[in-house]
Amino acid sequence: MHHEDTKESQVVLPEQGWGYETARRNFGTDFYAGDSKLERARVVMFHSSMEKQCGQVGACIAYEDKRIVSTGYNDMPNNCDNLPWGKGDPDKLNNKYVYVCHAELNAVLNKNSTDVKNCTIYVSLFPCNECAKVIIQSGIKKVMYYADKYQDSPKVKASKIMLEEAGIK
Ligand SMILES: O=c1ccn([C@H]2C[C@H](O)[C@@H](COP(=O)(O)O)O2)c(=O)[nH]1
Protein backbone atom coordinates (compact mmCIF):
# COMPACT_ATOMS: atom_id res chain seq x y z
CA MET A 1 0.00 0.00 0.00
CA HIS A 2 2.78 2.39 0.85
CA HIS A 3 4.36 1.70 -2.55
CA GLU A 4 1.09 2.45 -4.32
CA ASP A 5 0.71 5.66 -2.36
CA THR A 6 4.14 6.77 -3.51
CA LYS A 7 3.29 6.03 -7.12
CA GLU A 8 0.04 7.97 -6.85
CA SER A 9 1.73 11.02 -5.49
CA GLN A 10 4.13 10.96 -8.42
CA VAL A 11 1.38 11.10 -11.03
CA VAL A 12 1.50 14.40 -12.89
CA LEU A 13 -2.01 15.54 -13.64
CA PRO A 14 -3.09 18.28 -15.98
CA GLU A 15 -4.20 21.43 -14.19
CA GLN A 16 -7.84 22.11 -14.96
CA GLY A 17 -8.38 25.19 -12.91
CA TRP A 18 -10.20 23.82 -9.90
CA GLY A 19 -8.60 20.57 -8.72
CA TYR A 20 -5.35 21.35 -7.04
CA GLU A 21 -6.21 24.92 -6.13
CA THR A 22 -9.42 23.87 -4.42
CA ALA A 23 -7.66 21.00 -2.71
CA ARG A 24 -5.03 23.37 -1.38
CA ARG A 25 -7.72 25.69 -0.07
CA ASN A 26 -9.73 22.86 1.47
CA PHE A 27 -6.98 20.76 2.92
CA GLY A 28 -3.77 22.79 2.97
CA THR A 29 -0.64 20.76 3.46
CA ASP A 30 -2.55 17.88 5.12
CA PHE A 31 -4.03 17.07 1.74
CA TYR A 32 -0.68 16.21 0.21
CA ALA A 33 0.76 14.64 3.35
CA GLY A 34 -2.17 12.43 4.26
CA ASP A 35 -4.70 11.76 1.62
CA SER A 36 -3.50 9.89 -1.39
CA LYS A 37 -6.97 8.41 -1.85
CA LEU A 38 -8.15 11.81 -3.00
CA GLU A 39 -5.34 11.65 -5.53
CA ARG A 40 -6.69 8.27 -6.62
CA ALA A 41 -10.17 9.71 -7.04
CA ARG A 42 -8.71 12.46 -9.14
CA VAL A 43 -6.73 10.01 -11.26
CA VAL A 44 -9.86 7.88 -11.75
CA MET A 45 -11.79 10.89 -12.98
CA PHE A 46 -9.52 11.03 -16.02
CA HIS A 47 -10.90 7.63 -17.06
CA SER A 48 -14.24 9.29 -17.60
CA SER A 49 -15.04 9.80 -21.21
CA MET A 50 -17.17 12.85 -20.44
CA GLU A 51 -15.88 16.07 -21.87
CA LYS A 52 -12.79 17.65 -20.34
CA GLN A 53 -12.74 20.83 -18.23
CA CYS A 54 -15.93 20.37 -16.26
CA GLY A 55 -17.50 17.01 -16.85
CA GLN A 56 -15.14 14.38 -15.45
CA VAL A 57 -15.67 13.05 -11.93
CA GLY A 58 -13.89 10.25 -10.05
CA ALA A 59 -14.60 8.42 -6.80
CA CYS A 60 -12.60 6.00 -4.69
CA ILE A 61 -13.97 4.02 -1.71
CA ALA A 62 -11.64 2.79 1.01
CA TYR A 63 -11.83 1.02 4.35
CA GLU A 64 -10.85 2.83 7.53
CA ASP A 65 -7.39 1.27 7.23
CA LYS A 66 -7.18 2.90 3.75
CA ARG A 67 -7.40 -0.30 1.68
CA ILE A 68 -9.24 0.50 -1.55
CA VAL A 69 -12.57 -1.28 -2.02
CA SER A 70 -13.64 0.32 -5.28
CA THR A 71 -13.32 3.12 -7.77
CA GLY A 72 -15.76 4.64 -10.23
CA TYR A 73 -16.16 7.50 -12.64
CA ASN A 74 -19.09 9.13 -14.37
CA ASP A 75 -20.06 7.37 -17.55
CA MET A 76 -23.03 6.26 -19.60
CA PRO A 77 -24.72 3.00 -18.51
CA ASN A 78 -23.04 -0.16 -19.80
CA ASN A 79 -23.76 -0.95 -23.45
CA CYS A 80 -25.52 2.39 -23.96
CA ASP A 81 -23.16 3.73 -26.58
CA ASN A 82 -25.48 6.03 -28.48
CA LEU A 83 -26.63 8.43 -25.80
CA PRO A 84 -25.98 12.19 -26.09
CA TRP A 85 -23.13 13.78 -24.14
CA GLY A 86 -24.20 17.38 -24.66
CA LYS A 87 -25.80 19.56 -22.03
CA GLY A 88 -27.18 22.61 -23.84
CA ASP A 89 -30.20 21.18 -25.68
CA PRO A 90 -33.62 22.53 -24.63
CA ASP A 91 -34.98 18.96 -24.82
CA LYS A 92 -33.76 17.20 -21.69
CA LEU A 93 -33.77 13.86 -23.52
CA ASN A 94 -30.97 15.20 -25.71
CA ASN A 95 -28.74 16.02 -22.72
CA LYS A 96 -26.39 13.73 -20.82
CA TYR A 97 -27.82 14.49 -17.38
CA VAL A 98 -30.81 12.15 -17.59
CA TYR A 99 -28.61 9.23 -18.64
CA VAL A 100 -25.19 9.44 -17.01
CA CYS A 101 -24.29 7.23 -14.03
CA HIS A 102 -22.47 9.32 -11.46
CA ALA A 103 -19.01 8.39 -10.19
CA GLU A 104 -20.24 7.63 -6.67
CA LEU A 105 -22.97 5.25 -7.88
CA ASN A 106 -20.48 3.40 -10.08
CA ALA A 107 -17.98 3.19 -7.23
CA VAL A 108 -20.56 1.68 -4.88
CA LEU A 109 -21.75 -0.79 -7.56
CA ASN A 110 -18.19 -1.74 -8.57
CA LYS A 111 -17.13 -2.73 -5.04
CA ASN A 112 -15.01 -5.85 -4.61
CA SER A 113 -16.41 -6.48 -1.13
CA THR A 114 -19.78 -7.54 0.25
CA ASP A 115 -20.57 -4.01 1.30
CA VAL A 116 -19.02 -0.61 1.89
CA LYS A 117 -20.24 -0.10 5.46
CA ASN A 118 -18.09 2.32 7.48
CA CYS A 119 -15.95 3.13 4.44
CA THR A 120 -14.81 6.57 3.32
CA ILE A 121 -15.62 7.81 -0.18
CA TYR A 122 -13.09 10.14 -1.81
CA VAL A 123 -14.57 12.21 -4.61
CA SER A 124 -13.23 14.81 -6.98
CA LEU A 125 -16.54 16.73 -6.86
CA PHE A 126 -18.86 17.13 -3.88
CA PRO A 127 -21.65 14.52 -4.24
CA CYS A 128 -25.04 15.63 -5.57
CA ASN A 129 -28.29 14.82 -3.75
CA GLU A 130 -28.82 11.54 -5.61
CA CYS A 131 -25.28 10.40 -4.79
CA ALA A 132 -25.76 11.46 -1.17
CA LYS A 133 -28.70 9.04 -1.01
CA VAL A 134 -26.55 6.23 -2.42
CA ILE A 135 -23.76 7.07 0.03
CA ILE A 136 -26.10 7.10 3.02
CA GLN A 137 -27.94 3.90 2.07
CA SER A 138 -24.72 2.02 1.40
CA GLY A 139 -23.38 2.65 4.90
CA ILE A 140 -20.45 4.86 3.92
CA LYS A 141 -19.52 7.01 6.91
CA LYS A 142 -17.23 9.73 5.59
CA VAL A 143 -16.92 11.91 2.47
CA MET A 144 -13.67 13.54 1.39
CA TYR A 145 -13.82 15.84 -1.62
CA TYR A 146 -11.70 18.03 -3.84
CA ALA A 147 -14.01 20.56 -5.39
CA ASP A 148 -17.41 21.96 -4.55
CA LYS A 149 -18.14 23.96 -7.69
CA TYR A 150 -21.93 23.48 -7.46
CA GLN A 151 -22.12 24.46 -3.79
CA ASP A 152 -24.87 27.02 -4.43
CA SER A 153 -27.12 24.58 -6.28
CA PRO A 154 -30.23 23.13 -4.55
CA LYS A 155 -28.91 19.62 -5.31
CA VAL A 156 -25.68 20.12 -3.39
CA LYS A 157 -27.43 22.00 -0.60
CA ALA A 158 -29.88 19.09 -0.26
CA SER A 159 -26.97 16.69 -0.35
CA LYS A 160 -25.32 18.48 2.59
CA ILE A 161 -28.56 18.51 4.57
CA MET A 162 -28.97 14.75 4.09
CA LEU A 163 -25.35 13.88 4.79
CA GLU A 164 -25.37 15.92 7.98
CA GLU A 165 -28.69 14.49 9.13
CA ALA A 166 -27.36 10.97 8.50
CA GLY A 167 -24.26 11.70 10.57
CA ILE A 168 -21.80 11.40 7.71
CA LYS A 169 -18.63 13.37 8.33
O1 LIG B 1 -22.14 13.86 -7.49
C1 LIG B 1 -21.92 13.94 -8.72
C2 LIG B 1 -22.34 15.02 -9.49
C3 LIG B 1 -22.11 15.03 -10.83
N1 LIG B 1 -21.47 13.99 -11.42
C4 LIG B 1 -21.23 14.02 -12.87
C5 LIG B 1 -22.44 14.17 -13.74
C6 LIG B 1 -21.89 14.87 -14.94
O2 LIG B 1 -21.42 13.90 -15.89
C7 LIG B 1 -20.72 15.65 -14.40
C8 LIG B 1 -21.00 17.11 -14.22
O3 LIG B 1 -20.97 17.67 -15.46
P1 LIG B 1 -21.01 19.25 -15.65
O4 LIG B 1 -20.72 19.39 -17.12
O5 LIG B 1 -19.97 19.83 -14.78
O6 LIG B 1 -22.39 19.66 -15.26
O7 LIG B 1 -20.44 15.15 -13.12
C9 LIG B 1 -21.02 12.93 -10.68
O8 LIG B 1 -20.40 11.99 -11.20
N2 LIG B 1 -21.25 12.93 -9.34
Coordinates of N, CA and C and ligand atoms in Angstrom, one line a residue:
M1 N 0.8 -1.2 0.0 CA 0.0 0.0 0.0 C 0.9 1.3 0.0
H2 N 1.9 1.2 0.8 CA 2.8 2.4 0.8 C 3.4 2.7 -0.5
H3 N 3.8 1.6 -1.2 CA 4.4 1.7 -2.5 C 3.4 2.4 -3.5
E4 N 2.1 1.9 -3.5 CA 1.1 2.4 -4.3 C 0.9 3.9 -4.0
D5 N 0.9 4.3 -2.7 CA 0.7 5.7 -2.4 C 1.8 6.5 -3.0
T6 N 3.0 6.0 -2.9 CA 4.1 6.8 -3.5 C 3.9 7.0 -5.0
K7 N 3.5 5.9 -5.7 CA 3.3 6.0 -7.1 C 2.2 7.1 -7.4
E8 N 1.1 7.0 -6.6 CA 0.0 8.0 -6.9 C 0.5 9.4 -6.7
S9 N 1.3 9.6 -5.7 CA 1.7 11.0 -5.5 C 2.7 11.5 -6.6
Q10 N 3.2 10.5 -7.4 CA 4.1 11.0 -8.4 C 3.4 11.2 -9.7
V11 N 2.1 10.9 -9.8 CA 1.4 11.1 -11.0 C 1.3 12.6 -11.3
V12 N 1.6 13.0 -12.5 CA 1.5 14.4 -12.9 C 0.2 14.6 -13.6
L13 N -0.7 15.4 -13.1 CA -2.0 15.5 -13.6 C -2.1 16.9 -14.3
P14 N -2.9 17.0 -15.4 CA -3.1 18.3 -16.0 C -3.9 19.2 -15.1
E15 N -3.5 20.4 -15.0 CA -4.2 21.4 -14.2 C -5.4 21.9 -14.9
Q16 N -6.6 21.7 -14.3 CA -7.8 22.1 -15.0 C -8.5 23.3 -14.3
G17 N -7.8 24.0 -13.4 CA -8.4 25.2 -12.9 C -9.1 25.1 -11.6
W18 N -9.5 23.9 -11.2 CA -10.2 23.8 -9.9 C -9.7 22.7 -9.0
G19 N -9.0 21.7 -9.5 CA -8.6 20.6 -8.7 C -7.6 20.9 -7.6
Y20 N -6.4 21.2 -8.0 CA -5.3 21.4 -7.0 C -5.5 22.6 -6.2
E21 N -6.0 23.7 -6.9 CA -6.2 24.9 -6.1 C -7.3 24.7 -5.0
T22 N -8.4 24.1 -5.4 CA -9.4 23.9 -4.4 C -8.9 22.9 -3.3
A23 N -8.2 21.9 -3.7 CA -7.7 21.0 -2.7 C -6.8 21.7 -1.7
R24 N -5.9 22.6 -2.3 CA -5.0 23.4 -1.4 C -5.8 24.2 -0.4
R25 N -6.9 24.9 -1.0 CA -7.7 25.7 -0.1 C -8.4 24.8 1.0
N26 N -8.9 23.7 0.5 CA -9.7 22.9 1.5 C -8.9 22.1 2.5
F27 N -7.7 21.7 2.1 CA -7.0 20.8 2.9 C -5.6 21.3 3.3
G28 N -5.1 22.3 2.7 CA -3.8 22.8 3.0 C -2.7 21.7 2.8
T29 N -1.7 21.7 3.6 CA -0.6 20.8 3.5 C -1.1 19.3 3.8
D30 N -2.1 19.2 4.7 CA -2.6 17.9 5.1 C -3.0 17.1 3.9
F31 N -3.6 17.7 2.9 CA -4.0 17.1 1.7 C -2.9 16.3 1.1
Y32 N -1.8 16.9 0.9 CA -0.7 16.2 0.2 C 0.0 15.2 1.1
A33 N 0.1 15.5 2.4 CA 0.8 14.6 3.3 C -0.1 13.4 3.6
G34 N -1.4 13.5 3.7 CA -2.2 12.4 4.3 C -3.1 11.7 3.3
D35 N -3.6 12.3 2.3 CA -4.7 11.8 1.6 C -4.5 11.4 0.2
S36 N -3.7 10.3 0.0 CA -3.5 9.9 -1.4 C -4.7 9.3 -2.0
K37 N -5.8 9.0 -1.3 CA -7.0 8.4 -1.9 C -7.7 9.5 -2.6
L38 N -7.6 10.7 -2.2 CA -8.2 11.8 -3.0 C -7.4 11.9 -4.3
E39 N -6.1 11.7 -4.3 CA -5.3 11.7 -5.5 C -5.9 10.6 -6.4
R40 N -6.2 9.4 -5.8 CA -6.7 8.3 -6.6 C -8.0 8.6 -7.3
A41 N -8.9 9.3 -6.5 CA -10.2 9.7 -7.0 C -10.0 10.7 -8.2
R42 N -9.0 11.5 -8.1 CA -8.7 12.5 -9.1 C -8.1 11.8 -10.4
V43 N -7.3 10.8 -10.1 CA -6.7 10.0 -11.3 C -7.9 9.3 -12.0
V44 N -8.7 8.7 -11.2 CA -9.9 7.9 -11.7 C -10.7 8.8 -12.6
M45 N -10.9 10.0 -12.2 CA -11.8 10.9 -13.0 C -11.3 11.1 -14.4
F46 N -10.0 10.9 -14.7 CA -9.5 11.0 -16.0 C -9.9 9.8 -16.9
H47 N -10.4 8.7 -16.3 CA -10.9 7.6 -17.1 C -12.3 8.0 -17.7
S48 N -12.9 8.9 -17.1 CA -14.2 9.3 -17.6 C -14.1 9.8 -19.0
S49 N -15.1 9.4 -19.8 CA -15.0 9.8 -21.2 C -15.9 11.1 -21.4
M50 N -16.4 11.6 -20.3 CA -17.2 12.9 -20.4 C -16.2 13.9 -20.9
E51 N -16.8 15.0 -21.3 CA -15.9 16.1 -21.9 C -15.0 16.6 -20.8
K52 N -13.8 17.1 -21.3 CA -12.8 17.6 -20.3 C -13.3 19.0 -19.8
Q53 N -12.5 19.5 -18.9 CA -12.7 20.8 -18.2 C -13.7 20.7 -17.1
C54 N -15.0 20.3 -17.4 CA -15.9 20.4 -16.3 C -16.6 19.1 -16.0
G55 N -16.6 18.1 -17.0 CA -17.5 17.0 -16.8 C -17.0 15.7 -16.3
Q56 N -15.7 15.7 -15.9 CA -15.1 14.4 -15.4 C -15.1 14.3 -13.9
V57 N -15.6 13.2 -13.4 CA -15.7 13.1 -11.9 C -15.2 11.6 -11.6
G58 N -14.4 11.6 -10.5 CA -13.9 10.2 -10.0 C -14.2 10.0 -8.6
A59 N -14.4 8.8 -8.2 CA -14.6 8.4 -6.8 C -13.8 7.2 -6.4
C60 N -13.4 7.1 -5.2 CA -12.6 6.0 -4.7 C -13.1 5.7 -3.3
I61 N -13.5 4.4 -3.0 CA -14.0 4.0 -1.7 C -12.9 3.2 -1.0
A62 N -12.7 3.5 0.3 CA -11.6 2.8 1.0 C -12.1 2.5 2.4
Y63 N -11.6 1.4 3.0 CA -11.8 1.0 4.4 C -11.2 2.0 5.3
E64 N -11.5 1.9 6.6 CA -10.9 2.8 7.5 C -9.3 2.7 7.5
D65 N -8.8 1.5 7.3 CA -7.4 1.3 7.2 C -6.8 1.7 5.9
K66 N -7.6 2.3 5.0 CA -7.2 2.9 3.8 C -7.1 1.9 2.6
R67 N -7.4 0.6 2.8 CA -7.4 -0.3 1.7 C -8.5 0.1 0.7
I68 N -8.2 0.1 -0.6 CA -9.2 0.5 -1.6 C -10.2 -0.6 -1.8
V69 N -11.5 -0.3 -1.8 CA -12.6 -1.3 -2.0 C -13.1 -1.1 -3.5
S70 N -13.0 0.1 -4.0 CA -13.6 0.3 -5.3 C -13.3 1.7 -5.8
T71 N -13.4 1.8 -7.1 CA -13.3 3.1 -7.8 C -14.4 3.2 -8.8
G72 N -14.7 4.4 -9.2 CA -15.8 4.6 -10.2 C -15.6 6.0 -10.8
Y73 N -16.1 6.2 -12.0 CA -16.2 7.5 -12.6 C -17.5 7.7 -13.4
N74 N -17.8 8.9 -13.7 CA -19.1 9.1 -14.4 C -19.0 8.6 -15.8
D75 N -20.0 7.9 -16.2 CA -20.1 7.4 -17.6 C -21.5 7.0 -17.9
M76 N -21.7 6.7 -19.2 CA -23.0 6.3 -19.6 C -23.2 4.8 -19.1
P77 N -24.5 4.4 -18.9 CA -24.7 3.0 -18.5 C -24.1 2.0 -19.5
N78 N -23.7 0.9 -19.0 CA -23.0 -0.2 -19.8 C -23.9 -0.5 -21.1
N79 N -23.2 -0.6 -22.1 CA -23.8 -0.9 -23.4 C -24.7 0.1 -24.0
C80 N -24.7 1.3 -23.4 CA -25.5 2.4 -24.0 C -24.5 3.3 -24.7
D81 N -24.2 3.0 -25.9 CA -23.2 3.7 -26.6 C -23.7 4.9 -27.5
N82 N -25.0 5.0 -27.5 CA -25.5 6.0 -28.5 C -26.2 7.2 -27.8
L83 N -25.9 7.4 -26.5 CA -26.6 8.4 -25.8 C -25.9 9.8 -26.0
P84 N -26.6 10.9 -25.9 CA -26.0 12.2 -26.1 C -25.1 12.6 -24.9
W85 N -24.0 13.3 -25.2 CA -23.1 13.8 -24.1 C -23.3 15.3 -23.9
G86 N -24.1 15.9 -24.8 CA -24.2 17.4 -24.7 C -25.0 17.8 -23.4
K87 N -25.0 19.1 -23.2 CA -25.8 19.6 -22.0 C -26.6 20.9 -22.3
G88 N -26.6 21.3 -23.6 CA -27.2 22.6 -23.8 C -28.5 22.5 -24.6
D89 N -29.0 21.3 -24.9 CA -30.2 21.2 -25.7 C -31.5 21.5 -24.8
P90 N -32.4 22.2 -25.4 CA -33.6 22.5 -24.6 C -34.4 21.3 -24.3
D91 N -34.3 20.2 -25.1 CA -35.0 19.0 -24.8 C -34.1 18.1 -23.9
K92 N -34.6 17.9 -22.7 CA -33.8 17.2 -21.7 C -33.3 15.8 -22.1
L93 N -34.1 15.2 -23.0 CA -33.8 13.9 -23.5 C -32.5 13.9 -24.4
N94 N -32.2 15.1 -24.9 CA -31.0 15.2 -25.7 C -29.7 15.6 -24.9
N95 N -29.9 15.6 -23.6 CA -28.7 16.0 -22.7 C -28.3 14.8 -21.9
K96 N -27.0 14.9 -21.5 CA -26.4 13.7 -20.8 C -27.0 13.5 -19.4
Y97 N -27.5 14.6 -18.8 CA -27.8 14.5 -17.4 C -28.8 13.4 -17.0
V98 N -29.8 13.2 -17.9 CA -30.8 12.2 -17.6 C -30.3 10.7 -17.8
Y99 N -29.1 10.6 -18.3 CA -28.6 9.2 -18.6 C -27.4 8.8 -17.8
V100 N -26.5 9.8 -17.5 CA -25.2 9.4 -17.0 C -25.3 8.8 -15.6
C101 N -24.4 7.8 -15.4 CA -24.3 7.2 -14.0 C -23.2 8.0 -13.3
H102 N -23.5 8.5 -12.2 CA -22.5 9.3 -11.5 C -21.3 8.4 -10.9
A103 N -20.2 9.1 -10.7 CA -19.0 8.4 -10.2 C -19.3 7.6 -8.9
E104 N -20.0 8.3 -8.0 CA -20.2 7.6 -6.7 C -21.1 6.4 -6.8
L105 N -22.1 6.4 -7.7 CA -23.0 5.3 -7.9 C -22.1 4.1 -8.5
N106 N -21.3 4.4 -9.5 CA -20.5 3.4 -10.1 C -19.5 2.8 -9.1
A107 N -19.0 3.7 -8.2 CA -18.0 3.2 -7.2 C -18.7 2.2 -6.3
V108 N -19.9 2.6 -5.8 CA -20.6 1.7 -4.9 C -20.9 0.4 -5.6
L109 N -21.4 0.4 -6.8 CA -21.7 -0.8 -7.6 C -20.5 -1.6 -8.0
N110 N -19.4 -1.0 -8.1 CA -18.2 -1.7 -8.6 C -17.4 -2.4 -7.4
K111 N -17.9 -2.3 -6.2 CA -17.1 -2.7 -5.0 C -16.7 -4.2 -5.1
N112 N -15.5 -4.5 -4.6 CA -15.0 -5.9 -4.6 C -15.2 -6.5 -3.2
S113 N -16.1 -5.9 -2.5 CA -16.4 -6.5 -1.1 C -17.9 -6.7 -1.0
T114 N -18.3 -7.3 0.1 CA -19.8 -7.5 0.3 C -20.5 -6.2 0.4
D115 N -19.9 -5.3 1.1 CA -20.6 -4.0 1.3 C -19.5 -2.9 1.5
V116 N -20.0 -1.7 1.7 CA -19.0 -0.6 1.9 C -19.3 0.1 3.2
K117 N -19.9 -0.7 4.2 CA -20.2 -0.1 5.5 C -19.0 0.5 6.2
N118 N -19.1 1.6 6.7 CA -18.1 2.3 7.5 C -16.9 2.8 6.6
C119 N -17.0 2.7 5.3 CA -15.9 3.1 4.4 C -16.0 4.6 4.3
T120 N -14.9 5.2 3.7 CA -14.8 6.6 3.3 C -14.9 6.6 1.8
I121 N -15.6 7.6 1.3 CA -15.6 7.8 -0.2 C -14.9 9.1 -0.5
Y122 N -13.9 9.0 -1.4 CA -13.1 10.1 -1.8 C -13.6 10.5 -3.2
V123 N -14.0 11.8 -3.3 CA -14.6 12.2 -4.6 C -13.9 13.5 -5.1
S124 N -13.8 13.6 -6.4 CA -13.2 14.8 -7.0 C -14.2 16.0 -7.0
L125 N -15.5 15.7 -6.9 CA -16.5 16.7 -6.9 C -17.5 16.4 -5.8
F126 N -17.9 17.4 -5.0 CA -18.9 17.1 -3.9 C -20.1 16.4 -4.4
P127 N -20.5 15.3 -3.7 CA -21.7 14.5 -4.2 C -23.0 15.3 -4.4
C128 N -23.7 15.0 -5.4 CA -25.0 15.6 -5.6 C -26.0 14.9 -4.6
N129 N -27.3 15.4 -4.6 CA -28.3 14.8 -3.8 C -28.5 13.3 -4.0
E130 N -28.6 12.9 -5.3 CA -28.8 11.5 -5.6 C -27.7 10.7 -5.1
C131 N -26.4 11.2 -5.3 CA -25.3 10.4 -4.8 C -25.2 10.4 -3.3
A132 N -25.7 11.5 -2.6 CA -25.8 11.5 -1.2 C -26.7 10.3 -0.7
K133 N -27.8 10.1 -1.4 CA -28.7 9.0 -1.0 C -28.0 7.7 -1.1
V134 N -27.3 7.5 -2.2 CA -26.5 6.2 -2.4 C -25.5 6.1 -1.3
I135 N -24.8 7.1 -1.0 CA -23.8 7.1 0.0 C -24.4 6.7 1.4
I136 N -25.5 7.4 1.7 CA -26.1 7.1 3.0 C -26.6 5.7 3.1
Q137 N -27.3 5.2 2.0 CA -27.9 3.9 2.1 C -26.9 2.8 2.0
S138 N -25.7 3.1 1.5 CA -24.7 2.0 1.4 C -23.9 1.9 2.7
G139 N -24.1 2.8 3.6 CA -23.4 2.6 4.9 C -22.0 3.3 5.0
I140 N -21.7 4.1 3.9 CA -20.4 4.9 3.9 C -20.6 5.9 5.0
K141 N -19.4 6.1 5.7 CA -19.5 7.0 6.9 C -18.8 8.3 6.8
K142 N -18.0 8.5 5.7 CA -17.2 9.7 5.6 C -17.1 10.1 4.1
V143 N -17.1 11.4 3.8 CA -16.9 11.9 2.5 C -15.7 12.9 2.5
M144 N -14.8 12.6 1.6 CA -13.7 13.5 1.4 C -13.8 14.0 -0.1
Y145 N -13.6 15.3 -0.3 CA -13.8 15.8 -1.6 C -12.8 16.9 -2.0
Y146 N -12.6 17.0 -3.3 CA -11.7 18.0 -3.8 C -12.4 19.4 -4.0
A147 N -13.4 19.3 -4.9 CA -14.0 20.6 -5.4 C -15.5 20.6 -5.0
D148 N -16.0 21.8 -4.9 CA -17.4 22.0 -4.6 C -18.0 23.0 -5.5
K149 N -17.8 22.9 -6.8 CA -18.1 24.0 -7.7 C -19.6 24.2 -7.8
Y150 N -20.5 23.3 -7.4 CA -21.9 23.5 -7.5 C -22.5 23.7 -6.1
Q151 N -21.7 24.3 -5.2 CA -22.1 24.5 -3.8 C -23.4 25.3 -3.6
D152 N -23.7 26.2 -4.6 CA -24.9 27.0 -4.4 C -26.1 26.4 -5.0
S153 N -26.0 25.2 -5.6 CA -27.1 24.6 -6.3 C -28.0 23.9 -5.2
P154 N -29.3 23.8 -5.5 CA -30.2 23.1 -4.5 C -29.8 21.7 -4.4
K155 N -29.3 21.0 -5.4 CA -28.9 19.6 -5.3 C -27.8 19.4 -4.3
V156 N -26.8 20.3 -4.3 CA -25.7 20.1 -3.4 C -26.1 20.6 -2.0
K157 N -26.9 21.6 -1.9 CA -27.4 22.0 -0.6 C -28.2 20.9 0.0
A158 N -29.1 20.2 -0.8 CA -29.9 19.1 -0.3 C -29.0 17.9 0.1
S159 N -27.9 17.7 -0.7 CA -27.0 16.7 -0.3 C -26.3 16.9 1.0
K160 N -26.0 18.2 1.3 CA -25.3 18.5 2.6 C -26.3 18.3 3.8
I161 N -27.5 18.7 3.5 CA -28.6 18.5 4.6 C -28.7 17.0 4.9
M162 N -28.8 16.2 3.8 CA -29.0 14.8 4.1 C -27.7 14.1 4.7
L163 N -26.6 14.5 4.2 CA -25.3 13.9 4.8 C -25.2 14.2 6.3
E164 N -25.5 15.5 6.6 CA -25.4 15.9 8.0 C -26.4 15.2 8.9
E165 N -27.6 15.2 8.4 CA -28.7 14.5 9.1 C -28.3 13.0 9.4
A166 N -27.7 12.4 8.4 CA -27.4 11.0 8.5 C -26.1 10.7 9.3
G167 N -25.5 11.8 9.7 CA -24.3 11.7 10.6 C -23.0 11.3 9.8
I168 N -23.0 11.7 8.5 CA -21.8 11.4 7.7 C -20.9 12.6 7.8
K169 N -19.6 12.3 8.1 CA -18.6 13.4 8.3 C -18.2 14.0 7.0
Ligands
LIG1 O1 -22.1 13.9 -7.5 C1 -21.9 13.9 -8.7 C2 -22.3 15.0 -9.5 C3 -22.1 15.0 -10.8 N1 -21.5 14.0 -11.4 C4 -21.2 14.0 -12.9 C5 -22.4 14.2 -13.7 C6 -21.9 14.9 -14.9 O2 -21.4 13.9 -15.9 C7 -20.7 15.7 -14.4 C8 -21.0 17.1 -14.2 O3 -21.0 17.7 -15.5 P1 -21.0 19.2 -15.7 O4 -20.7 19.4 -17.1 O5 -20.0 19.8 -14.8 O6 -22.4 19.7 -15.3 O7 -20.4 15.1 -13.1 C9 -21.0 12.9 -10.7 O8 -20.4 12.0 -11.2 N2 -21.3 12.9 -9.3

